[in-house]
Tab-separated table of C-alpha atoms and ligand atoms in Angstrom:
chain	number	residue	atom	x	y	z
A	33	UNK	CA	47.695	-3.099	43.501
A	34	UNK	CA	46.716	0.330	41.909
A	35	UNK	CA	46.873	-1.252	38.564
A	36	UNK	CA	44.669	-4.195	39.729
A	37	UNK	CA	42.105	-1.814	41.054
A	38	UNK	CA	42.114	0.268	37.859
A	39	UNK	CA	41.519	-2.961	35.950
A	40	UNK	CA	38.747	-3.884	38.341
A	41	UNK	CA	37.005	-0.585	37.862
A	42	UNK	CA	37.492	-0.772	34.178
A	43	UNK	CA	35.855	-4.297	34.060
A	44	UNK	CA	33.043	-3.166	36.252
A	45	UNK	CA	32.435	-0.114	34.077
A	46	UNK	CA	32.679	-2.161	30.879
A	47	UNK	CA	30.292	-4.813	31.939
A	48	UNK	CA	27.982	-2.242	33.583
A	49	UNK	CA	27.722	-0.197	30.346
A	50	UNK	CA	27.159	-3.442	28.497
A	51	UNK	CA	24.398	-4.340	30.881
A	52	UNK	CA	22.912	-0.801	30.604
A	53	UNK	CA	23.091	-1.069	26.793
A	54	UNK	CA	21.380	-4.498	26.768
A	55	UNK	CA	18.718	-3.347	29.112
A	56	UNK	CA	18.070	-0.212	27.157
A	57	UNK	CA	17.100	-1.993	23.855
A	58	UNK	CA	14.725	-4.337	25.656
A	59	UNK	CA	13.287	-1.689	27.875
A	60	UNK	CA	12.957	0.689	25.039
A	61	UNK	CA	11.128	-1.871	23.018
A	62	UNK	CA	8.699	-2.586	25.948
A	63	UNK	CA	8.185	0.972	26.616
A	64	UNK	CA	7.452	2.004	23.004
A	65	UNK	CA	5.283	-0.848	21.877
A	66	UNK	CA	1.687	-1.340	23.364
A	67	UNK	CA	1.005	-4.995	22.899
A	68	UNK	CA	-2.583	-4.772	23.648
A	69	UNK	CA	-2.812	-2.276	20.750
A	70	UNK	CA	-0.766	-4.826	18.613
A	71	UNK	CA	-3.396	-7.435	19.395
A	72	UNK	CA	-6.208	-5.022	18.510
A	73	UNK	CA	-4.858	-4.796	14.988
A	74	UNK	CA	-5.386	-8.525	14.586
A	75	UNK	CA	-8.890	-8.291	15.865
A	76	UNK	CA	-9.748	-5.697	13.278
A	77	UNK	CA	-7.906	-7.173	10.399
A	78	UNK	CA	-9.182	-10.670	10.994
A	79	UNK	CA	-12.733	-9.586	11.648
A	80	UNK	CA	-15.594	-11.063	9.590
A	81	UNK	CA	-16.406	-7.610	8.241
A	82	UNK	CA	-13.201	-7.712	6.192
A	83	UNK	CA	-14.347	-11.030	4.629
A	84	UNK	CA	-10.936	-12.554	4.391
A	85	UNK	CA	-9.154	-9.596	2.715
A	86	UNK	CA	-9.002	-11.159	-0.767
A	87	UNK	CA	-6.970	-9.191	-3.319
A	88	UNK	CA	-9.206	-7.082	-5.485
A	89	UNK	CA	-12.034	-7.150	-2.985
A	90	UNK	CA	-13.627	-3.959	-1.506
A	91	UNK	CA	-12.817	-5.228	1.984
A	92	UNK	CA	-9.123	-5.380	1.431
A	93	UNK	CA	-9.206	-1.665	0.680
A	94	UNK	CA	-10.651	-1.112	4.207
A	95	UNK	CA	-7.740	-3.031	5.635
A	96	UNK	CA	-5.340	-0.758	3.559
A	97	UNK	CA	-7.077	2.279	4.918
A	98	UNK	CA	-6.738	0.975	8.329
A	99	UNK	CA	-2.997	0.333	8.089
A	100	UNK	CA	-2.428	3.695	6.589
A	101	UNK	CA	-4.385	5.306	9.475
A	102	UNK	CA	-2.057	3.487	11.911
A	103	UNK	CA	1.038	4.667	10.203
A	104	UNK	CA	-0.312	8.268	10.435
A	105	UNK	CA	-0.996	7.719	14.125
A	106	UNK	CA	2.419	6.412	14.827
A	107	UNK	CA	4.259	9.242	13.082
A	108	UNK	CA	5.338	7.208	10.065
A	109	UNK	CA	5.697	9.172	7.056
A	110	UNK	CA	4.580	8.403	3.511
A	111	UNK	CA	7.268	7.640	0.865
A	112	UNK	CA	5.266	7.223	-2.188
A	113	UNK	CA	4.647	10.785	-3.197
A	114	UNK	CA	1.261	12.200	-4.023
A	115	UNK	CA	-0.729	9.057	-3.316
A	116	UNK	CA	0.247	9.188	0.294
A	117	UNK	CA	0.843	5.774	1.837
A	118	UNK	CA	-0.488	3.834	-1.095
A	119	UNK	CA	1.412	2.208	-4.024
A	120	UNK	CA	-0.933	1.113	-6.748
A	121	UNK	CA	-0.244	-2.491	-7.905
A	122	UNK	CA	-1.880	-2.937	-11.272
A	123	UNK	CA	-3.150	-6.460	-11.709
A	124	UNK	CA	-5.238	-8.399	-14.287
A	125	UNK	CA	-7.554	-11.251	-13.767
A	126	UNK	CA	-7.660	-13.793	-16.484
A	127	UNK	CA	-10.534	-16.312	-16.852
A	128	UNK	CA	-10.009	-19.664	-18.576
A	129	UNK	CA	-11.395	-19.733	-22.213
A	130	UNK	CA	-15.071	-20.401	-22.330
A	131	UNK	CA	-14.390	-23.033	-25.082
A	132	UNK	CA	-11.473	-25.330	-25.659
A	133	UNK	CA	-11.505	-28.669	-27.494
A	134	UNK	CA	-8.950	-30.804	-29.363
A	135	UNK	CA	-9.846	-33.800	-31.533
A	136	UNK	CA	-7.238	-36.115	-33.136
A	137	UNK	CA	-8.087	-39.479	-34.385
A	138	UNK	CA	-10.234	-41.209	-31.865
A	139	UNK	CA	-9.249	-38.873	-29.086
A	140	UNK	CA	-11.074	-35.948	-27.789
A	141	UNK	CA	-10.178	-33.360	-25.104
A	142	UNK	CA	-12.318	-30.790	-23.445
A	143	UNK	CA	-11.447	-27.798	-21.387
A	144	UNK	CA	-11.999	-28.303	-17.674
A	145	UNK	CA	-12.086	-32.052	-17.999
A	146	UNK	CA	-8.924	-33.356	-19.701
A	147	UNK	CA	-7.568	-30.074	-21.083
A	148	UNK	CA	-6.249	-26.836	-19.747
A	149	UNK	CA	-5.131	-23.771	-21.700
A	150	UNK	CA	-1.906	-22.095	-20.636
A	151	UNK	CA	-2.271	-19.674	-23.482
A	152	UNK	CA	-5.287	-19.279	-25.655
A	153	UNK	CA	-6.450	-17.380	-28.696
A	154	UNK	CA	-9.514	-17.716	-31.055
A	155	UNK	CA	-8.645	-20.702	-33.242
A	156	UNK	CA	-11.211	-22.921	-34.931
A	157	UNK	CA	-9.287	-24.938	-37.562
A	158	UNK	CA	-7.714	-28.219	-38.550
A	159	UNK	CA	-4.004	-28.316	-38.853
A	160	UNK	CA	-1.367	-31.066	-39.536
A	161	UNK	CA	0.180	-32.481	-36.408
A	162	UNK	CA	3.984	-32.643	-35.808
A	163	UNK	CA	4.499	-35.320	-33.214
A	164	UNK	CA	7.771	-35.185	-31.178
A	165	UNK	CA	8.634	-37.042	-28.009
A	166	UNK	CA	9.410	-33.980	-25.960
A	167	UNK	CA	9.584	-31.032	-28.446
A	168	UNK	CA	12.617	-29.498	-26.822
A	169	UNK	CA	13.301	-25.953	-28.035
A	170	UNK	CA	16.214	-26.895	-30.207
A	171	UNK	CA	14.118	-29.453	-32.096
A	172	UNK	CA	11.343	-26.883	-32.542
A	173	UNK	CA	13.882	-24.635	-34.235
A	174	UNK	CA	15.294	-27.446	-36.321
A	175	UNK	CA	12.087	-29.074	-37.529
A	176	UNK	CA	9.597	-27.449	-39.884
A	177	UNK	CA	6.776	-26.517	-37.470
A	178	UNK	CA	5.175	-23.727	-39.527
A	179	UNK	CA	1.397	-24.057	-39.612
A	180	UNK	CA	1.424	-27.146	-37.535
A	181	UNK	CA	0.038	-28.308	-34.193
A	182	UNK	CA	2.999	-29.647	-32.115
A	183	UNK	CA	2.105	-32.483	-29.846
A	184	UNK	CA	4.646	-33.886	-27.321
A	185	UNK	CA	5.124	-35.024	-23.730
A	186	UNK	CA	5.384	-32.394	-21.025
A	187	UNK	CA	8.796	-32.206	-19.455
A	188	UNK	CA	11.959	-33.719	-20.776
A	189	UNK	CA	13.685	-37.069	-20.772
A	190	UNK	CA	14.491	-38.286	-17.327
A	191	UNK	CA	12.639	-35.386	-15.559
A	192	UNK	CA	9.924	-36.420	-13.181
A	193	UNK	CA	9.346	-33.325	-11.145
A	194	UNK	CA	6.201	-31.600	-12.469
A	195	UNK	CA	7.247	-28.196	-11.132
A	196	UNK	CA	10.130	-28.061	-13.635
A	197	UNK	CA	7.618	-28.772	-16.479
A	198	UNK	CA	6.293	-25.260	-16.287
A	199	UNK	CA	9.645	-23.512	-16.936
A	200	UNK	CA	10.445	-25.972	-19.669
A	201	UNK	CA	6.947	-25.459	-21.052
A	202	UNK	CA	7.626	-21.713	-21.376
A	203	UNK	CA	10.806	-22.239	-23.429
A	204	UNK	CA	9.040	-24.758	-25.684
A	205	UNK	CA	6.199	-22.327	-26.169
A	206	UNK	CA	8.523	-19.588	-27.150
A	207	UNK	CA	10.391	-21.649	-29.624
A	208	UNK	CA	7.174	-23.019	-31.117
A	209	UNK	CA	5.671	-19.719	-31.499
A	210	UNK	CA	8.763	-17.988	-32.945
A	211	UNK	CA	9.032	-20.760	-35.648
A	212	UNK	CA	5.471	-20.291	-36.721
A	213	UNK	CA	3.598	-23.244	-35.152
A	214	UNK	CA	-0.186	-22.925	-34.612
A	215	UNK	CA	-0.354	-24.538	-31.177
A	216	UNK	CA	1.685	-26.489	-28.753
A	217	UNK	CA	-0.108	-29.428	-27.090
A	218	UNK	CA	1.643	-31.147	-24.218
A	219	UNK	CA	0.646	-34.622	-22.776
A	220	UNK	CA	0.532	-34.742	-19.041
A	221	UNK	CA	0.276	-37.800	-16.731
A	222	UNK	CA	2.523	-37.218	-13.802
A	223	UNK	CA	1.286	-38.818	-10.592
A	224	UNK	CA	3.581	-36.635	-8.432
A	225	UNK	CA	1.008	-33.753	-9.019
A	226	UNK	CA	-2.325	-35.371	-10.034
A	227	UNK	CA	-4.269	-34.049	-12.939
A	228	UNK	CA	-7.223	-33.101	-10.749
A	229	UNK	CA	-5.027	-30.710	-8.783
A	230	UNK	CA	-3.427	-29.348	-11.854
A	231	UNK	CA	-6.904	-28.598	-13.230
A	232	UNK	CA	-7.803	-26.822	-10.065
A	233	UNK	CA	-4.730	-24.896	-10.116
A	234	UNK	CA	-4.765	-23.835	-13.746
A	235	UNK	CA	-8.348	-23.879	-14.903
A	236	UNK	CA	-9.510	-20.995	-12.630
A	237	UNK	CA	-9.556	-17.275	-12.612
A	238	UNK	CA	-5.934	-16.087	-11.929
A	239	UNK	CA	-4.506	-12.806	-10.893
A	240	UNK	CA	-1.187	-11.544	-12.154
A	241	UNK	CA	0.680	-8.361	-12.529
A	242	UNK	CA	-0.582	-6.410	-15.538
A	243	UNK	CA	1.778	-5.871	-18.415
A	244	UNK	CA	4.379	-8.171	-16.803
A	245	UNK	CA	4.661	-10.718	-19.573
A	246	UNK	CA	5.316	-10.123	-23.252
A	247	UNK	CA	2.978	-12.990	-24.271
A	248	UNK	CA	-0.554	-11.839	-24.965
A	249	UNK	CA	-3.460	-13.311	-26.914
A	250	UNK	CA	-2.298	-11.207	-29.916
A	251	UNK	CA	0.250	-13.799	-30.374
A	252	UNK	CA	-2.364	-16.045	-31.973
A	253	UNK	CA	-1.101	-19.068	-30.331
A	254	UNK	CA	-2.642	-21.857	-28.384
A	255	UNK	CA	-0.720	-23.724	-25.565
A	256	UNK	CA	-2.617	-26.686	-24.168
A	257	UNK	CA	-1.910	-29.409	-21.629
A	258	UNK	CA	-3.999	-32.589	-22.099
A	259	UNK	CA	-4.312	-35.464	-19.771
A	260	UNK	CA	-2.997	-38.699	-21.184
A	261	UNK	CA	-3.353	-41.420	-18.655
A	262	UNK	CA	-1.374	-44.505	-19.461
A	263	UNK	CA	0.180	-42.826	-22.486
A	264	UNK	CA	-2.762	-43.909	-24.630
A	265	UNK	CA	-2.778	-40.830	-26.847
A	266	UNK	CA	0.993	-40.847	-26.958
A	267	UNK	CA	0.916	-44.554	-28.208
A	268	UNK	CA	-1.671	-43.700	-30.832
A	269	UNK	CA	0.410	-40.695	-32.119
A	270	UNK	CA	3.548	-42.983	-32.327
A	271	UNK	CA	1.658	-45.196	-34.605
A	272	UNK	CA	-0.117	-42.606	-36.644
A	273	UNK	CA	2.343	-39.822	-37.334
A	274	UNK	CA	0.641	-38.285	-40.358
A	275	UNK	CA	-2.616	-37.067	-38.927
A	276	UNK	CA	-4.378	-33.746	-38.454
A	277	UNK	CA	-5.953	-32.313	-35.349
A	278	UNK	CA	-8.860	-29.943	-34.905
A	279	UNK	CA	-8.660	-27.241	-32.233
A	280	UNK	CA	-11.598	-25.150	-31.115
A	281	UNK	CA	-10.467	-22.474	-28.714
A	282	UNK	CA	-11.529	-19.056	-27.538
A	283	UNK	CA	-9.195	-16.442	-25.916
A	284	UNK	CA	-8.934	-15.848	-22.173
A	285	UNK	CA	-11.104	-13.029	-20.790
A	286	UNK	CA	-8.959	-10.329	-19.065
A	287	UNK	CA	-10.101	-7.595	-16.625
A	288	UNK	CA	-8.056	-5.000	-14.804
A	289	UNK	CA	-7.978	-5.361	-10.981
A	290	UNK	CA	-6.996	-2.683	-8.661
A	291	UNK	CA	-4.622	-3.536	-5.783
A	292	UNK	CA	-2.553	-1.584	-3.321
A	293	UNK	CA	0.612	-1.880	-1.276
A	294	UNK	CA	0.691	0.311	1.842
A	295	UNK	CA	4.091	1.920	2.532
A	296	UNK	CA	5.479	4.168	5.293
A	297	UNK	CA	8.861	5.313	6.512
A	298	UNK	CA	10.769	6.409	9.566
A	299	UNK	CA	13.974	8.369	8.933
A	300	UNK	CA	17.145	7.100	10.717
A	301	UNK	CA	18.870	9.225	13.269
A	302	UNK	CA	22.432	8.577	12.159
A	303	UNK	CA	23.678	11.114	9.490
A	304	UNK	CA	25.403	8.395	7.573
A	305	UNK	CA	23.364	5.244	8.249
A	306	UNK	CA	20.017	6.919	7.537
A	307	UNK	CA	20.861	6.595	3.822
A	308	UNK	CA	20.404	2.745	4.322
A	309	UNK	CA	17.006	1.279	4.743
A	310	UNK	CA	15.703	-1.685	6.523
A	311	UNK	CA	12.532	-3.027	4.947
A	312	UNK	CA	9.952	-4.585	7.326
A	313	UNK	CA	7.323	-6.398	5.258
A	314	UNK	CA	4.102	-8.349	5.982
A	315	UNK	CA	1.371	-9.312	3.486
A	316	UNK	CA	-1.994	-8.110	4.455
A	317	UNK	CA	-4.102	-10.008	1.940
A	318	UNK	CA	-5.721	-13.393	2.498
A	319	UNK	CA	-7.843	-15.640	0.522
A	320	UNK	CA	-11.361	-14.203	0.952
A	321	UNK	CA	-14.506	-16.335	1.585
A	322	UNK	CA	-16.417	-19.255	0.210
A	323	UNK	CA	-19.513	-18.555	-1.741
A	324	UNK	CA	-22.598	-20.584	-1.863
A	325	UNK	CA	-22.501	-21.678	1.855
A	326	UNK	CA	-25.583	-21.435	3.980
A	327	UNK	CA	-25.332	-20.624	7.674
A	328	UNK	CA	-21.791	-22.132	8.308
A	329	UNK	CA	-18.665	-20.166	8.691
A	330	UNK	CA	-17.528	-19.232	5.162
A	331	UNK	CA	-14.868	-16.513	5.972
A	332	UNK	CA	-11.072	-17.271	5.836
A	333	UNK	CA	-10.231	-14.607	8.392
A	334	UNK	CA	-6.447	-15.060	8.075
A	335	UNK	CA	-5.547	-14.159	11.646
A	336	UNK	CA	-2.351	-16.217	11.735
A	337	UNK	CA	-1.925	-15.662	7.909
A	338	UNK	CA	-1.140	-12.837	8.086
A	339	UNK	CA	-2.920	-10.387	10.474
A	340	UNK	CA	-0.280	-11.310	13.027
A	341	UNK	CA	2.481	-10.225	10.650
A	342	UNK	CA	0.870	-6.943	9.895
A	343	UNK	CA	0.305	-6.324	13.660
A	344	UNK	CA	3.949	-6.934	14.045
A	345	UNK	CA	5.111	-4.380	11.525
A	346	UNK	CA	2.532	-1.917	12.995
A	347	UNK	CA	4.211	-2.598	16.438
A	348	UNK	CA	7.572	-1.726	14.894
A	349	UNK	CA	5.977	1.408	13.346
A	350	UNK	CA	4.679	2.272	16.891
A	351	UNK	CA	8.173	1.780	18.413
A	352	UNK	CA	10.268	3.417	15.685
A	353	UNK	CA	7.883	6.247	15.280
A	354	UNK	CA	8.513	7.198	18.917
A	355	UNK	CA	12.196	6.361	18.879
A	356	UNK	CA	13.746	5.922	15.444
A	357	UNK	CA	16.941	3.713	15.081
A	358	UNK	CA	20.119	4.710	13.273
A	359	UNK	CA	19.048	3.403	9.774
A	360	UNK	CA	15.876	4.421	8.043
A	361	UNK	CA	13.035	1.971	8.057
A	362	UNK	CA	10.433	1.227	5.409
A	363	UNK	CA	7.217	-0.532	6.492
A	364	UNK	CA	5.518	-2.423	3.675
A	365	UNK	CA	2.068	-4.123	3.897
A	366	UNK	CA	2.006	-6.094	0.698
A	367	UNK	CA	-1.036	-7.037	-1.326
A	368	UNK	CA	-1.487	-10.227	-3.477
A	369	UNK	CA	0.934	-12.483	-1.625
A	370	UNK	CA	-1.541	-15.364	-1.717
A	371	UNK	CA	-1.929	-14.847	-5.431
A	372	UNK	CA	1.797	-15.307	-6.176
A	373	UNK	CA	3.756	-12.692	-4.117
A	374	UNK	CA	2.374	-10.038	-6.565
A	375	UNK	CA	2.603	-6.980	-4.254
A	376	UNK	CA	6.073	-7.689	-3.149
A	377	UNK	CA	7.237	-8.365	-6.809
A	378	UNK	CA	5.752	-5.166	-7.859
A	379	UNK	CA	7.504	-3.249	-5.016
A	380	UNK	CA	10.830	-4.850	-5.880
A	381	UNK	CA	10.467	-3.687	-9.577
A	382	UNK	CA	9.043	-0.228	-8.497
A	383	UNK	CA	10.700	0.663	-5.180
A	384	UNK	CA	10.164	4.099	-3.675
A	385	UNK	CA	13.804	4.360	-2.908
A	386	UNK	CA	16.723	2.946	-5.027
A	387	UNK	CA	16.808	-0.784	-4.426
A	388	UNK	CA	20.459	-0.934	-3.431
A	389	UNK	CA	19.676	1.529	-0.572
A	390	UNK	CA	17.578	-1.282	0.995
A	391	UNK	CA	20.166	-3.309	2.896
A	392	UNK	CA	17.999	-5.792	4.709
A	393	UNK	CA	14.381	-7.164	4.592
A	394	UNK	CA	12.872	-8.700	7.695
A	395	UNK	CA	9.668	-10.213	6.395
A	396	UNK	CA	7.074	-11.664	8.792
A	397	UNK	CA	4.471	-14.247	7.606
A	398	UNK	CA	3.205	-17.530	8.959
A	399	UNK	CA	0.699	-20.225	8.531
A	400	UNK	CA	0.320	-20.817	12.191
A	401	UNK	CA	2.146	-22.182	15.277
A	402	UNK	CA	2.346	-25.385	17.299
A	403	UNK	CA	4.913	-24.382	19.898
A	404	UNK	CA	4.558	-21.171	21.893
A	405	UNK	CA	7.993	-21.357	23.314
A	406	UNK	CA	9.527	-20.834	19.903
A	407	UNK	CA	9.954	-18.423	17.082
A	408	UNK	CA	10.646	-19.938	13.598
A	409	UNK	CA	12.898	-17.833	11.402
A	410	UNK	CA	13.088	-19.079	7.917
A	411	UNK	CA	16.620	-18.148	6.772
A	412	UNK	CA	17.916	-17.700	10.296
A	413	UNK	CA	21.481	-18.728	9.568
A	414	UNK	CA	21.610	-17.150	6.119
A	415	UNK	CA	22.508	-13.555	6.968
A	416	UNK	CA	25.131	-11.758	9.055
A	417	UNK	CA	22.381	-10.433	11.261
A	418	UNK	CA	21.759	-13.904	12.654
A	419	UNK	CA	23.035	-13.030	16.135
A	420	UNK	CA	20.598	-10.110	16.476
A	421	UNK	CA	17.689	-12.307	15.450
A	422	UNK	CA	18.712	-14.824	18.051
A	423	UNK	CA	19.351	-12.386	20.835
A	424	UNK	CA	16.099	-10.570	20.347
A	425	UNK	CA	14.076	-13.758	20.576
A	426	UNK	CA	16.042	-14.898	23.606
A	427	UNK	CA	15.581	-11.542	25.437
A	428	UNK	CA	11.778	-12.096	25.397
A	429	UNK	CA	12.124	-15.661	26.751
A	430	UNK	CA	11.534	-17.576	23.488
A	431	UNK	CA	13.706	-19.926	21.513
A	432	UNK	CA	14.660	-19.274	17.880
A	433	UNK	CA	14.685	-22.118	15.494
A	434	UNK	CA	15.669	-22.233	11.926
A	435	UNK	CA	13.365	-23.414	9.090
A	436	UNK	CA	11.729	-26.619	10.434
A	437	UNK	CA	10.610	-27.960	7.041
A	438	UNK	CA	13.506	-27.438	4.606
A	439	UNK	CA	11.765	-29.809	2.086
A	440	UNK	CA	8.864	-27.207	1.780
A	441	UNK	CA	11.440	-24.585	0.621
A	442	UNK	CA	9.515	-21.931	2.588
A	443	UNK	CA	12.291	-19.351	2.104
A	444	UNK	CA	11.261	-19.025	-1.584
A	445	UNK	CA	7.585	-19.073	-0.949
A	446	UNK	CA	6.838	-15.792	0.870
A	447	UNK	CA	7.316	-12.173	0.039
A	448	UNK	CA	10.961	-12.220	1.282
A	449	UNK	CA	12.052	-14.077	-1.942
A	450	UNK	CA	10.985	-11.086	-4.124
A	451	UNK	CA	13.731	-9.140	-2.324
A	452	UNK	CA	16.166	-12.017	-1.876
A	453	UNK	CA	16.155	-12.774	-5.570
A	454	UNK	CA	17.196	-9.034	-6.056
A	455	UNK	CA	20.088	-9.681	-3.609
A	456	UNK	CA	18.638	-8.095	-0.517
A	457	UNK	CA	19.238	-10.277	2.634
A	458	UNK	CA	15.709	-11.298	3.576
A	459	UNK	CA	14.723	-13.883	6.248
A	460	UNK	CA	11.202	-14.393	7.309
A	461	UNK	CA	10.107	-14.291	10.936
A	462	UNK	CA	7.262	-16.820	11.759
A	463	UNK	CA	5.407	-17.972	14.867
A	464	UNK	CA	6.718	-21.090	16.395
A	465	UNK	CA	6.227	-24.226	14.315
A	466	UNK	CA	8.197	-27.390	14.559
A	467	UNK	CA	6.533	-29.262	11.696
A	468	UNK	CA	3.417	-29.145	9.500
A	469	UNK	CA	1.336	-31.189	11.981
A	470	UNK	CA	-2.320	-31.500	12.676
A	471	UNK	CA	-2.325	-28.256	14.805
A	472	UNK	CA	-1.082	-26.323	11.894
A	473	UNK	CA	-3.319	-27.762	9.411
A	474	UNK	CA	-6.332	-27.193	11.666
A	475	UNK	CA	-5.966	-23.453	10.931
A	476	UNK	CA	-3.763	-23.086	7.765
A	477	UNK	CA	-5.949	-21.607	5.108
A	478	UNK	CA	-9.044	-22.611	7.017
A	479	UNK	CA	-12.068	-20.656	8.108
A	480	UNK	CA	-11.037	-21.525	11.812
A	481	UNK	CA	-7.990	-19.120	11.492
A	482	UNK	CA	-9.643	-16.530	13.681
A	483	UNK	CA	-8.655	-13.844	16.179
A	484	UNK	CA	-10.292	-15.631	19.130
A	485	UNK	CA	-8.190	-18.796	18.627
A	486	UNK	CA	-4.896	-17.047	19.384
A	487	UNK	CA	-2.572	-17.008	22.332
A	488	UNK	CA	-2.048	-13.351	23.180
A	489	UNK	CA	0.506	-13.857	25.851
A	490	UNK	CA	2.746	-15.581	23.376
A	491	UNK	CA	2.008	-13.050	20.689
A	492	UNK	CA	3.053	-10.153	22.940
A	493	UNK	CA	6.525	-11.749	23.356
A	494	UNK	CA	6.608	-12.571	19.633
A	495	UNK	CA	5.757	-8.875	18.604
A	496	UNK	CA	8.392	-7.540	21.013
A	497	UNK	CA	11.048	-9.965	19.602
A	498	UNK	CA	10.262	-8.878	16.158
A	499	UNK	CA	10.548	-5.233	16.922
A	500	UNK	CA	13.740	-5.602	18.923
A	501	UNK	CA	15.297	-7.785	16.224
A	502	UNK	CA	14.401	-5.029	13.614
A	503	UNK	CA	15.877	-2.383	15.896
A	504	UNK	CA	19.103	-4.198	16.482
A	505	UNK	CA	19.569	-4.790	12.778
A	506	UNK	CA	18.717	-1.176	12.045
A	507	UNK	CA	21.388	-0.125	14.575
A	508	UNK	CA	24.114	-2.601	13.343
A	509	UNK	CA	27.514	-1.022	12.931
A	510	UNK	CA	28.456	-3.042	9.816
A	511	UNK	CA	25.888	-3.360	6.963
A	512	UNK	CA	24.269	-6.869	7.257
A	513	UNK	CA	24.737	-9.199	4.318
A	514	UNK	CA	24.269	-12.832	3.133
A	515	UNK	CA	26.503	-15.431	4.762
A	516	UNK	CA	29.219	-16.830	2.558
A	517	UNK	CA	28.058	-19.195	-0.210
A	518	UNK	CA	24.379	-18.406	0.091
A	519	UNK	CA	22.275	-19.038	-3.068
A	520	UNK	CA	21.544	-15.301	-3.210
A	521	UNK	CA	25.002	-14.019	-2.214
A	522	UNK	CA	25.968	-13.257	-5.833
A	523	UNK	CA	22.791	-11.391	-6.505
A	524	UNK	CA	23.613	-9.321	-3.463
A	525	UNK	CA	27.106	-8.574	-4.611
A	526	UNK	CA	25.729	-7.379	-7.879
A	527	UNK	CA	22.980	-5.210	-6.301
A	528	UNK	CA	25.410	-3.485	-3.895
A	529	UNK	CA	28.218	-3.400	-6.386
A	530	UNK	CA	30.555	-5.363	-3.974
A	531	UNK	CA	32.556	-6.951	-6.743
A	532	UNK	CA	34.129	-3.779	-7.842
B	189	LIG	ZN1	1.044	-15.705	4.419
């Protein structure tokens, strides 16, 4: 009887303390985050005055200044040294060559029409052609390519996916260049990715990290893709192997572009765990505005993509500034996501603390939502923090779902992958979407993605879920990691030296 009573009390105490604990996290999150203030961040960042926060624009710097000011207000400290909250991200813009032509036999190609230049230099000359079916790197090493223009199909035998053409193309270029060829011309006619789209994608001003590739125009090499519908040029070359081609090409124009990541930190409370960092990231850039429009809305405000995400990390900054968790937390507002994850790549190469000290990244990004009962977490099941992501979303009355469009490979398309590729477990929190339907496409990268079109009751729960999930992960007893067999598990083992 006595024993029984003791047990009874014990059970009551245990469940009571569990209850108090569970309540505390949720209550603490509600008490420390002002969701009206979270919403106000969206209204500011997505305002017309910021003109769509294009990377390299003057307006995105106003957004950076605003984010840094919020960090200061919330008691979040700078980690990047003398420059305060700012991390300079050196970029360069490259413009397509002003001239580009190729003539061979009866065939002519012109830049912007049926020719794009992947790499360009000033060449105006005629050279003998070496025609190969695919010009694989080993062939280019074997054959005498010196002083020749190599012409071959893009891709390789049996490969139909144009995405893979790009990486192959780099290897071919390297081999052709190293062995003394003048130029590499690849013939393209994939319908999986139509030429017109390829042209739009490649024949425009592009931004990239400065000094991040070892190939420059000083290499004196031309790398062209030309459109060859129906393999007509290919057939001609097969019949006329001993011809010469004339190239007229100018180099790409490059200009330096200034861009900035905004970074803040809250130190953890646990004497041991504070040496581990949780990284909360959201990109704050968007795609700017259309020029040449009259009267109509021309600004891509990027409320969903990704003012919401920035508002969420600022909500976490507000909460953790008041009441820090056990682990330290870094807040990162990234630039250049829309231009190819540039800010996050730069951060991953130039982290303000050693990368292996960053044990988790909870990125937040999204193109929109079509279900306000849900939170979509891309990579939900891929880390050992899964249960905390799920419980945090449940605790605010929402339903977590994993990546609803696996075929889109979203995990590898936002800033989280810059960290995942280094080995850091890194899912992405997104507003509830169940498929890429009309409701999503109505706003995704459209001028309609504005602050007034959002559901703020839903967003309040969304912000609180994110902050609570981040807090629970920052307080986890064991260090979170990839689940077994994940694509990035081995990178993680290497980063954290778990194989030793
Ligand atoms: Zn985005």
